[in-house]
Coordinates of C-alpha atoms in Angstrom, one line a residue:
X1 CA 92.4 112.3 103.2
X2 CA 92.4 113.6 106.8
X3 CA 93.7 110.2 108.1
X4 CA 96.2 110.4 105.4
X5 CA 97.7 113.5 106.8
X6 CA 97.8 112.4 110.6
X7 CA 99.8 109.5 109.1
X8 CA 102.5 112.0 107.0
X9 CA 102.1 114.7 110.4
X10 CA 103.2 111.5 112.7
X11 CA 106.1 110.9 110.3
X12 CA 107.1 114.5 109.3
X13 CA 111.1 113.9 109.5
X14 CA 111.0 111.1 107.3
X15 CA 108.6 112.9 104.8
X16 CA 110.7 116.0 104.4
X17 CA 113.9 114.1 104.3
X18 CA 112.9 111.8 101.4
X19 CA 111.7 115.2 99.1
X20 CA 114.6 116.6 100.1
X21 CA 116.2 113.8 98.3
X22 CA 113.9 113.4 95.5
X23 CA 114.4 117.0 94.7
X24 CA 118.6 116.5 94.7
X25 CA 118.5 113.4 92.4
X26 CA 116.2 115.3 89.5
X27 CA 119.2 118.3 89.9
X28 CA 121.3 115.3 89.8
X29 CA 119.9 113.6 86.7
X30 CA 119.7 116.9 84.8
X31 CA 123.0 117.8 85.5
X32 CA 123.9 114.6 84.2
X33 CA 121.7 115.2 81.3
X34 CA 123.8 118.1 80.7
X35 CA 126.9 116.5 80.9
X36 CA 126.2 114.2 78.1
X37 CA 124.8 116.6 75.8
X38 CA 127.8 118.7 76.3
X39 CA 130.0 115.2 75.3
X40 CA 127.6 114.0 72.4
X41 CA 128.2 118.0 70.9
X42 CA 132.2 117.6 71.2
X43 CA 132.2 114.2 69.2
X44 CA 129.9 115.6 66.4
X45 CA 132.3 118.4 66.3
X46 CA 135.1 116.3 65.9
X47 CA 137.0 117.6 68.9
X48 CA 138.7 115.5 71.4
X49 CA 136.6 114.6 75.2
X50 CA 138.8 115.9 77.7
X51 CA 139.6 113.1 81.0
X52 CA 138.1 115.7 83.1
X53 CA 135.1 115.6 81.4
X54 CA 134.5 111.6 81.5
X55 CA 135.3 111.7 85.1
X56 CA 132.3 114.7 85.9
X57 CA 130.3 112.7 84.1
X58 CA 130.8 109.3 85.3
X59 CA 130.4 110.8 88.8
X60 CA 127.8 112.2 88.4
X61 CA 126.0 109.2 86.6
X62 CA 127.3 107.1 89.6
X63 CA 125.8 109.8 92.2
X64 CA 122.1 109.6 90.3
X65 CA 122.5 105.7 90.9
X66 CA 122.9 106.4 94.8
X67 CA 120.6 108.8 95.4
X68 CA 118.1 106.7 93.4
X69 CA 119.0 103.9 95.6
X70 CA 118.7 105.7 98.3
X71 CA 115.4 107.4 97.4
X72 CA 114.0 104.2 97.1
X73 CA 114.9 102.7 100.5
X74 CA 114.0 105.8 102.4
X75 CA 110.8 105.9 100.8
X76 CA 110.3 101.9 101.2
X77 CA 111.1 102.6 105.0
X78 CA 109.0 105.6 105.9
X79 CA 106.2 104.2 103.2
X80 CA 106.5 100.8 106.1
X81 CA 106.4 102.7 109.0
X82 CA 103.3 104.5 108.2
X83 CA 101.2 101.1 107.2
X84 CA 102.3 100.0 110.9
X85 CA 100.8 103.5 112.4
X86 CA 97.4 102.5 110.0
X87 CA 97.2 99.0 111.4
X88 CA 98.5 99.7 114.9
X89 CA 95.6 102.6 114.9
X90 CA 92.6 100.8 113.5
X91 CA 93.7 98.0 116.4
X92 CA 93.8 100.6 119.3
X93 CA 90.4 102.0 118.1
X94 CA 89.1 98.0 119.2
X95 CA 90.3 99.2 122.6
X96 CA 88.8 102.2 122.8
X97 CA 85.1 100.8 122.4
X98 CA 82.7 99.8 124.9
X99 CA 81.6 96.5 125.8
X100 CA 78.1 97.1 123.9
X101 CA 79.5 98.5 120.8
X102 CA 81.9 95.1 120.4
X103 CA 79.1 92.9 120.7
X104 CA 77.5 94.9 118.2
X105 CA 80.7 94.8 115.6
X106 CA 80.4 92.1 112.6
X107 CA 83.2 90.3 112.4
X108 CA 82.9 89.8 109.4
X109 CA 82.9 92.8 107.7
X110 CA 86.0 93.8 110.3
X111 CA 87.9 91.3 109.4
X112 CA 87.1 91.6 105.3
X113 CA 88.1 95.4 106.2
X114 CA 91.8 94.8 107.6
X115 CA 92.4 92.0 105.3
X116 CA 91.6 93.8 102.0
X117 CA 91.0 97.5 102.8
X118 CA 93.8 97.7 105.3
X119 CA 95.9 96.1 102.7
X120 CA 95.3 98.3 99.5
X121 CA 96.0 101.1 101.5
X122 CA 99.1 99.2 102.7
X123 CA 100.0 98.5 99.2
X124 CA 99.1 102.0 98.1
X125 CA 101.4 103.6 100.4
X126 CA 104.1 101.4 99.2
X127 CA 104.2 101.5 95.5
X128 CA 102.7 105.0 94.8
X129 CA 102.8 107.6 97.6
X130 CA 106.2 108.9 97.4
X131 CA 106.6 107.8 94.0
X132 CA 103.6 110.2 93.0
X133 CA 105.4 113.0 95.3
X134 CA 108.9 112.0 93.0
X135 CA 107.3 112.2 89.6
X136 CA 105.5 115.8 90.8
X137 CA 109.2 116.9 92.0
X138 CA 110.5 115.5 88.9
X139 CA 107.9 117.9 86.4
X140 CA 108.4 121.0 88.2
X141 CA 112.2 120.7 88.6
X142 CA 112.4 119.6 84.7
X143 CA 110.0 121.8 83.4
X144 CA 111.7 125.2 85.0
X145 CA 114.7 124.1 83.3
X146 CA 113.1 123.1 80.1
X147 CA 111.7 126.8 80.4
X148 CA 114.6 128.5 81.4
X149 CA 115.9 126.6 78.1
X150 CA 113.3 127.3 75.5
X151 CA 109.9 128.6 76.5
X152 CA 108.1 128.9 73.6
X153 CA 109.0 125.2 72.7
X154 CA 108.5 123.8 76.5
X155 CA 105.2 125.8 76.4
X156 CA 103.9 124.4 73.2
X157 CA 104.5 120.9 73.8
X158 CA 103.5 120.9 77.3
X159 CA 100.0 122.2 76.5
X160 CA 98.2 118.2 76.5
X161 CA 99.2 118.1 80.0
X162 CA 96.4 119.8 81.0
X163 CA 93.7 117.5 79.5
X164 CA 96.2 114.5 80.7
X165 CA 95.6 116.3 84.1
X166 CA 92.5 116.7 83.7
X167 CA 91.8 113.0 82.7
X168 CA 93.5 111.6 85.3
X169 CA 91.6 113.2 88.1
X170 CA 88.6 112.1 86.4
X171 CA 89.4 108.2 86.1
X172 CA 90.9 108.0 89.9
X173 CA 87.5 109.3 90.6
X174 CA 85.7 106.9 88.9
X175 CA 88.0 103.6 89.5
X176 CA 88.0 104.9 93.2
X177 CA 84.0 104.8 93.1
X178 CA 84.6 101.1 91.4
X179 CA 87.0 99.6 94.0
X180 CA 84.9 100.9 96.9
X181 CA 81.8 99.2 95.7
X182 CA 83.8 96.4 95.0
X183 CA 85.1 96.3 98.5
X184 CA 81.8 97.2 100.1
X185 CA 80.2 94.1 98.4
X186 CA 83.2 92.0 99.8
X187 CA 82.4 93.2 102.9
X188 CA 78.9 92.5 103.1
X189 CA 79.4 89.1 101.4
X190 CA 82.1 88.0 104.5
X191 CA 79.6 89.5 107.1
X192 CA 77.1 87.4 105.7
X193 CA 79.3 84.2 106.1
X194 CA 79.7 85.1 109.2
X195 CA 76.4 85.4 110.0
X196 CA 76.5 81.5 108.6
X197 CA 78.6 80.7 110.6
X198 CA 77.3 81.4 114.3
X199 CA 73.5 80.7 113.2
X200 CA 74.2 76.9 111.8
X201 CA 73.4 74.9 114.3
X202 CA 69.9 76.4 114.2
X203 CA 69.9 76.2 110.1
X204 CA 71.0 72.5 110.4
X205 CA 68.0 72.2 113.3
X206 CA 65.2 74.0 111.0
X207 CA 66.7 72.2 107.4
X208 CA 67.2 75.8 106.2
X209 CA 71.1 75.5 104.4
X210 CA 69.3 75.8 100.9
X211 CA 67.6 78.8 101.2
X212 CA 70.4 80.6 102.9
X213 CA 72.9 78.8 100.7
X214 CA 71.1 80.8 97.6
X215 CA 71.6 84.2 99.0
X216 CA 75.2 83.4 99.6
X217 CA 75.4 82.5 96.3
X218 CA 73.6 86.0 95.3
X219 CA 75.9 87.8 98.0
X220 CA 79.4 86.1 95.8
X221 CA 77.8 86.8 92.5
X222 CA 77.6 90.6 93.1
X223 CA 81.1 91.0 94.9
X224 CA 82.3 89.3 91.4
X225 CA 80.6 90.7 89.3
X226 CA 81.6 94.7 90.8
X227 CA 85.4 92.9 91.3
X228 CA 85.5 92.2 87.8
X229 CA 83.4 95.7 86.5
X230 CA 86.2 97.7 89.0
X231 CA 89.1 95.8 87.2
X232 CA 87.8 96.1 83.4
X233 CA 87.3 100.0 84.1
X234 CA 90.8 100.4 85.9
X235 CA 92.2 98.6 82.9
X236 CA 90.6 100.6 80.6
X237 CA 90.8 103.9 82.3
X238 CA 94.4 103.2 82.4
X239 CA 95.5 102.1 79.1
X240 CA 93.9 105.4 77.6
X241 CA 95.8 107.5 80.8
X242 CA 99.2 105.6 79.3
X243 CA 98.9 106.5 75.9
X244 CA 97.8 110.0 76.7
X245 CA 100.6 110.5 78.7
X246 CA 102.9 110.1 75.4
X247 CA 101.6 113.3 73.5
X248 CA 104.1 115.3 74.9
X249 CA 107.0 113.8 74.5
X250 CA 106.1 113.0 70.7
X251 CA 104.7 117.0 70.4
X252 CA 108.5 117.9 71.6
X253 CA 110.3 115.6 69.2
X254 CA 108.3 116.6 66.3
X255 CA 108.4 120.5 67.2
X256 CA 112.4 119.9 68.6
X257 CA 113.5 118.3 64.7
X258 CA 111.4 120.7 62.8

């Protein structure tokens, strides 16, 4: 987490400018919303769609477009730039360490840790960071107006979201214990290779590739085994968090037609 903020610190500009953004496209979308609504009520009342109207709302619908578009490229960008600060950091930190502490490195489990840690949080900051900030922007914006609309009925059907909340906290906490055992097994399973590696002229000297062979073969088993345990649990975890996740909407239907 505290790395996580020196990266959003370093890129401050680009951070503010994209909420900034997300926070105009949910006005956007709602006013949109609006606009539509106020169309669909003329027709069932049999009254005539003035020009003016169409062309607000197909502006407007075009202007959610851009600043979606936009969102997304801004985000895509300043998402980029901070994976090159992560990987340009964890190279300088090589530079900053004595002689003794290299020799003492495994290159293994360095290597295992920029080519899959380095890379989930790569692939995190790419696909989810600012589209976690956008969906947050998106309640609070949505659920002011949906209060400012009808409280009692935004109150009543927004009362799972807690539990969902709740429930989500709880399975990042436990899929985030799964992938880090996962990756910790990867780890130790390329250190060991690389242990293999240096040591086999002395293995092939001594005739020792079968014993060593069988605790690689222990060392793969158990970063497949916790790779395959992390997966099941995320899928799992997940599928539950999805359907949870449609109570309210459902809850506001059925208490919005009664």
């Amino acid at each position: 987490m505290d790395l996580l903020k020196k990266l959003l610190y370093k890129r401050i500009g680009f951070v503010i400018l994209n909420i900034c953004i997300s926070i105009f496209a949910v006005a956007v979308s709602l006013w949109c919303n609006a606009q539509l609504s106020r169309i669909i009520n003329t027709i069932n009342i049999n009254s005539v769609v003035s020009a003016r109207t169409i062309i607000i709302a197909a502006v407007t619908i075009l202007s959610s477009m851009g600043l979606a578009y936009l969102l997304s490229i801004c985000s895509g960008w300043t998402c980029e730039t901070m994976a090159h600060d992560l990987r340009m950091g964890y190279a300088l930190h090589f530079t900053t360490l004595s002689i003794t502490e290299i020799e003492n490195l495994n290159a293994g489990e360095q290597l295992s840790r920029l080519q899959n840690e380095l890379s989930d949080v790569s692939g995190f900051l790419r696909t989810n960071l600012f589209a976690i900030v956008d969906d947050l922007i998106k309640f609070i914006v949505t659920f002011s107006w949906m209060l400012w609309i009808n409280p009692k009925l935004t109150l009543f059907a927004n009362m799972p979201t807690i539990f969902i909340i709740w429930y989500t906290v709880y399975s990042s906490k436990v899929i985030g214990k799964a992938v880090q055992k996962s990756q910790q097994a990867n780890a130790q399973m390329n250190g060991f290779a690389d242990m293999l590696i240096t040591v086999f002229p002395i293995l092939r000297l001594f005739d020792a590739n079968l014993p060593i062979q069988k605790q690689y073969n222990i060392a793969l088993e158990q970063w497949e085994s916790a790779s395959i345990s992390a997966e099941r649990r995320r899928a799992k975890l997940m599928s539950l968090s999805a359907l949870l996740s449609c109570i309210p909407l459902l809850l506001l239907f059925l208490i919005g037609g009664t």
